[in-house]
CSV table of C-alpha atoms in Angstrom, one decimal:
chain,number,residue,atom,x,y,z
H,46,MET,CA,6.3,26.5,-3.7
H,47,LEU,CA,9.7,27.5,-5.2
H,48,ALA,CA,12.8,27.6,-3.0
H,49,ARG,CA,16.5,27.1,-3.3
H,50,ARG,CA,17.8,23.8,-2.0
H,51,GLN,CA,20.1,25.4,0.6
H,52,VAL,CA,17.1,27.4,2.0
H,53,LEU,CA,15.0,24.2,2.4
H,54,LYS,CA,17.7,22.8,4.7
H,55,LYS,CA,17.0,25.7,7.1
H,56,LEU,CA,13.2,25.2,7.2
H,57,HIS,CA,11.6,23.1,9.9
H,58,ARG,CA,8.1,21.7,9.3
H,59,PRO,CA,6.2,20.8,12.5
H,60,TRP,CA,3.7,18.5,10.7
H,61,PHE,CA,3.3,16.3,7.7
H,62,ALA,CA,0.9,15.2,5.0
H,63,GLY,CA,0.7,12.4,2.4
H,64,GLY,CA,3.8,11.8,0.4
H,65,THR,CA,6.1,14.0,2.5
H,66,ILE,CA,7.6,11.3,4.8
H,67,THR,CA,9.7,8.2,4.8
H,68,VAL,CA,8.3,6.6,8.0
H,69,ALA,CA,5.4,7.5,10.3
H,70,SER,CA,4.3,5.7,13.5
H,71,VAL,CA,1.3,6.0,15.8
H,72,GLN,CA,2.5,3.8,18.7
H,73,GLY,CA,6.0,5.3,18.5
H,74,ASP,CA,4.6,8.9,18.2
H,75,LYS,CA,7.2,9.9,15.6
H,76,TYR,CA,7.6,10.6,11.9
H,77,TYR,CA,10.5,11.3,9.5
H,78,LEU,CA,10.2,13.8,6.7
H,79,ALA,CA,11.5,13.0,3.3
H,80,GLU,CA,14.7,14.6,2.0
H,81,ALA,CA,14.8,18.1,0.4
H,82,PRO,CA,11.7,19.2,-1.7
H,83,ALA,CA,9.8,16.0,-1.2
H,84,ALA,CA,9.2,17.0,2.4
H,85,PHE,CA,7.2,20.0,1.3
H,86,GLU,CA,5.2,18.5,-1.7
H,87,ASP,CA,1.8,17.5,-0.2
H,88,GLY,CA,-0.4,15.1,-2.0
H,89,THR,CA,-0.4,14.3,-5.7
H,90,LEU,CA,1.0,16.7,-8.2
H,91,ASP,CA,-1.5,18.4,-10.5
H,92,TYR,CA,-1.5,16.7,-13.9
H,93,LEU,CA,-3.8,19.3,-15.5
H,94,ASN,CA,-6.6,16.8,-15.9
H,95,ILE,CA,-9.3,18.8,-14.1
H,96,PRO,CA,-11.4,19.1,-17.3
H,97,ALA,CA,-11.6,15.3,-17.4
H,98,VAL,CA,-13.6,15.2,-14.1
H,99,GLU,CA,-16.8,16.3,-15.8
H,100,ILE,CA,-16.3,13.8,-18.7
H,101,GLY,CA,-15.7,11.0,-16.1
H,102,LEU,CA,-18.8,11.8,-14.1
H,103,ASN,CA,-21.0,11.8,-17.2
H,104,HIS,CA,-19.5,8.5,-18.2
H,105,ILE,CA,-20.3,7.0,-14.8
H,106,ARG,CA,-23.9,8.3,-15.0
H,107,SER,CA,-24.3,6.7,-18.5
H,108,ILE,CA,-23.3,3.3,-17.1
H,109,GLY,CA,-25.3,3.5,-13.9
H,110,TYR,CA,-24.1,3.2,-10.3
H,111,GLU,CA,-25.9,-0.2,-9.7
H,112,THR,CA,-24.2,-1.7,-12.7
H,113,ILE,CA,-20.8,-0.6,-11.5
H,114,HIS,CA,-21.5,-1.8,-8.0
H,115,THR,CA,-22.5,-5.3,-9.2
H,116,ARG,CA,-19.4,-5.5,-11.4
H,117,VAL,CA,-17.1,-4.6,-8.6
H,118,ARG,CA,-18.8,-6.9,-6.1
H,119,CYS,CA,-18.5,-9.9,-8.4
H,120,LEU,CA,-14.9,-9.2,-9.3
H,121,THR,CA,-13.9,-8.6,-5.7
H,122,GLY,CA,-15.7,-11.8,-4.5
H,123,TRP,CA,-13.8,-13.9,-7.0
H,124,LEU,CA,-10.5,-12.3,-6.0
H,125,LEU,CA,-11.2,-12.9,-2.3
H,126,GLU,CA,-12.2,-16.5,-2.8
H,127,GLY,CA,-9.2,-17.3,-5.0
H,128,LEU,CA,-6.6,-15.8,-2.6
H,129,SER,CA,-8.2,-17.4,0.4
H,130,GLU,CA,-7.9,-20.9,-1.1
H,131,MET,CA,-4.2,-20.7,-2.0
H,132,ARG,CA,-1.8,-22.7,0.2
H,133,HIS,CA,1.8,-23.8,0.0
H,134,SER,CA,2.6,-27.5,-0.1
H,135,THR,CA,3.4,-27.1,3.7
H,136,GLY,CA,-0.2,-26.1,4.3
H,137,VAL,CA,0.7,-22.5,5.1
H,138,PRO,CA,-1.8,-20.0,3.5
H,139,LEU,CA,-0.2,-17.9,0.8
H,140,ALA,CA,-2.1,-14.7,1.8
H,141,ARG,CA,-3.4,-13.1,5.0
H,142,LEU,CA,-6.4,-11.0,3.9
H,143,TYR,CA,-7.4,-7.9,5.9
H,144,GLY,CA,-11.1,-7.0,6.3
H,145,PRO,CA,-14.2,-9.1,5.5
H,146,LEU,CA,-13.5,-12.3,3.6
H,147,ASP,CA,-16.7,-11.9,1.5
H,148,THR,CA,-18.3,-8.9,-0.3
H,149,THR,CA,-20.5,-7.9,2.7
H,150,LYS,CA,-19.7,-4.4,3.9
H,151,ARG,CA,-16.5,-4.0,1.8
H,152,GLY,CA,-15.4,-2.2,-1.3
H,153,GLY,CA,-13.3,-3.2,-4.2
H,154,ALA,CA,-9.9,-2.8,-2.5
H,155,VAL,CA,-8.3,-6.0,-1.2
H,156,THR,CA,-5.4,-5.7,1.1
H,157,ALA,CA,-3.1,-8.6,2.0
H,158,ASN,CA,0.3,-9.8,3.0
H,159,PHE,CA,1.9,-12.8,1.4
H,160,PHE,CA,4.0,-15.5,3.1
H,161,ASP,CA,6.4,-18.2,2.0
H,162,GLN,CA,6.1,-21.9,2.8
H,163,ASP,CA,7.6,-21.4,6.2
H,164,GLY,CA,5.1,-18.7,7.2
H,165,LEU,CA,7.7,-15.9,6.8
H,166,PRO,CA,6.5,-12.6,5.2
H,167,ILE,CA,7.4,-12.0,1.6
H,168,ASP,CA,8.7,-8.4,1.2
H,169,HIS,CA,5.9,-6.3,-0.3
H,170,ARG,CA,8.5,-4.5,-2.4
H,171,PHE,CA,9.4,-7.8,-4.0
H,172,ILE,CA,5.7,-8.4,-4.7
H,173,GLU,CA,5.4,-5.0,-6.3
H,174,ALA,CA,8.5,-5.4,-8.5
H,175,LYS,CA,7.4,-8.9,-9.6
H,176,ALA,CA,3.9,-7.6,-10.4
H,177,ASN,CA,5.4,-4.7,-12.4
H,178,GLY,CA,7.3,-7.3,-14.5
H,179,ALA,CA,3.9,-9.0,-15.2
H,180,ASN,CA,2.2,-5.7,-16.2
H,181,ILE,CA,0.0,-5.8,-13.1
H,182,SER,CA,-0.7,-2.5,-11.3
H,183,LEU,CA,-1.1,-2.6,-7.5
H,184,ARG,CA,-0.1,-0.6,-4.4
H,185,THR,CA,2.1,-1.4,-1.5
H,186,GLY,CA,2.8,0.3,1.9
H,187,CYS,CA,0.6,1.2,4.9
H,188,PHE,CA,-1.8,3.3,2.8
H,189,CYS,CA,-1.9,6.4,4.9
H,190,ASN,CA,-2.9,4.4,8.0
H,191,PRO,CA,0.4,3.6,9.9
H,192,GLY,CA,-1.4,2.8,13.2
H,193,ALA,CA,-3.6,0.1,11.7
H,194,GLY,CA,-0.5,-1.2,9.8
H,195,GLU,CA,1.6,-1.5,12.9
H,196,ILE,CA,-1.2,-3.5,14.7
H,197,ALA,CA,-1.9,-5.8,11.7
H,198,LEU,CA,1.8,-6.5,11.1
H,199,GLY,CA,2.5,-7.2,14.8
H,200,ILE,CA,5.0,-4.3,15.3
H,201,SER,CA,4.9,-3.4,18.9
H,202,GLY,CA,5.3,0.0,20.6
H,203,MET,CA,8.5,-1.2,22.3
H,204,GLU,CA,10.1,-2.2,19.0
H,205,LEU,CA,9.2,1.2,17.5
H,206,ALA,CA,10.6,3.1,20.5
H,207,ALA,CA,13.8,1.1,20.4
H,208,CYS,CA,14.1,1.9,16.7
H,209,PHE,CA,13.4,5.6,16.9
H,210,THR,CA,15.8,6.1,19.8
H,211,SER,CA,18.7,4.2,18.2
H,212,PRO,CA,21.9,6.3,17.5
H,213,GLY,CA,21.5,8.2,14.2
H,214,HIS,CA,17.7,7.9,14.1
H,215,ASP,CA,16.9,11.2,15.8
H,216,GLN,CA,16.2,13.2,12.6
H,217,ARG,CA,16.4,10.8,9.7
H,218,LEU,CA,15.2,7.2,9.1
H,219,SER,CA,15.0,5.6,5.7
H,220,LEU,CA,12.6,2.8,4.9
H,221,ASP,CA,15.6,0.4,4.7
H,222,ASP,CA,16.7,1.5,8.2
H,223,PHE,CA,13.2,0.9,9.5
H,224,ARG,CA,13.1,-2.6,8.0
H,225,LEU,CA,16.3,-3.4,9.8
H,226,CYS,CA,14.8,-2.2,13.1
H,227,ILE,CA,11.8,-4.6,12.8
H,228,ASP,CA,14.0,-7.5,11.8
H,229,GLY,CA,12.0,-10.2,10.0
H,230,LYS,CA,8.6,-8.5,10.0
H,231,SER,CA,6.8,-6.9,7.1
H,232,SER,CA,6.8,-3.1,6.9
H,233,GLY,CA,3.8,-2.9,4.6
H,234,ALA,CA,1.1,-4.7,2.7
H,235,VAL,CA,-0.2,-5.2,-0.8
H,236,ARG,CA,-3.4,-3.7,-2.1
H,237,VAL,CA,-5.2,-4.8,-5.2
H,238,SER,CA,-8.3,-2.8,-6.4
H,239,THR,CA,-11.1,-3.7,-8.7
H,240,GLY,CA,-13.1,-1.0,-10.4
H,241,LEU,CA,-15.2,0.2,-13.3
H,242,VAL,CA,-12.6,-0.8,-16.0
H,243,SER,CA,-11.5,-4.1,-14.3
H,244,ASN,CA,-12.7,-7.4,-15.9
H,245,PHE,CA,-12.6,-11.1,-15.1
H,246,GLU,CA,-9.4,-11.4,-17.1
H,247,ASP,CA,-7.7,-8.9,-14.9
H,248,VAL,CA,-8.7,-10.9,-11.7
H,249,GLN,CA,-7.7,-14.2,-13.3
H,250,GLY,CA,-4.3,-12.7,-14.3
H,251,PHE,CA,-3.6,-11.6,-10.7
H,252,LEU,CA,-4.7,-15.0,-9.3
H,253,LYS,CA,-2.2,-16.7,-11.7
H,254,PHE,CA,0.4,-14.2,-10.6
H,255,ALA,CA,-0.3,-15.1,-6.9
H,256,GLU,CA,0.0,-18.8,-7.8
H,257,SER,CA,3.5,-18.2,-9.0
H,258,LEU,CA,4.5,-17.3,-5.4
H,259,LEU,CA,3.6,-20.8,-4.2
H,260,ASN,CA,6.4,-23.2,-3.5
């Protein structure tokens, strides 16, 4: 879509899709669109890589689905085991893992929140920035599931209602504003994924990175 910036300000969009918001809540029954063009750019931009789809599918077939499944299962199991065992000197677990703690009925994506020695959440944006500095790729946020995120992070409907009805929050709410509203609680989680191209060195590298968060 092509539109002048001044025209975008006049448009009202009654719904949203991935990548077009700053904050969305299920319990609070509210969402905030991103500023200007970002509010109208659904999904991921086209990087002209469609021809690579056939190449990728042929590559997967040449390796074999069972081989890939076994590889991902082993890497994920090692990652889960390593994170589950990490504790601060105070005895507080470093990570709270979501989903099964073994490889039964789970895929290669491991989602967690990290905590300091006093049991307080470590900002997921800090984790992401620190990981970037170590050349580790991961994702942070609520991963297109704000309802599950609110429950997992202990953010109540009352807190959300108070936040969304605060003066100045009727139309706009930045992520920083939202974090102030839920004072002291995490606003997202960290997701690490293993896959076809992952190896044991990658998992070991992330576990060493996680160890650096211990006191």
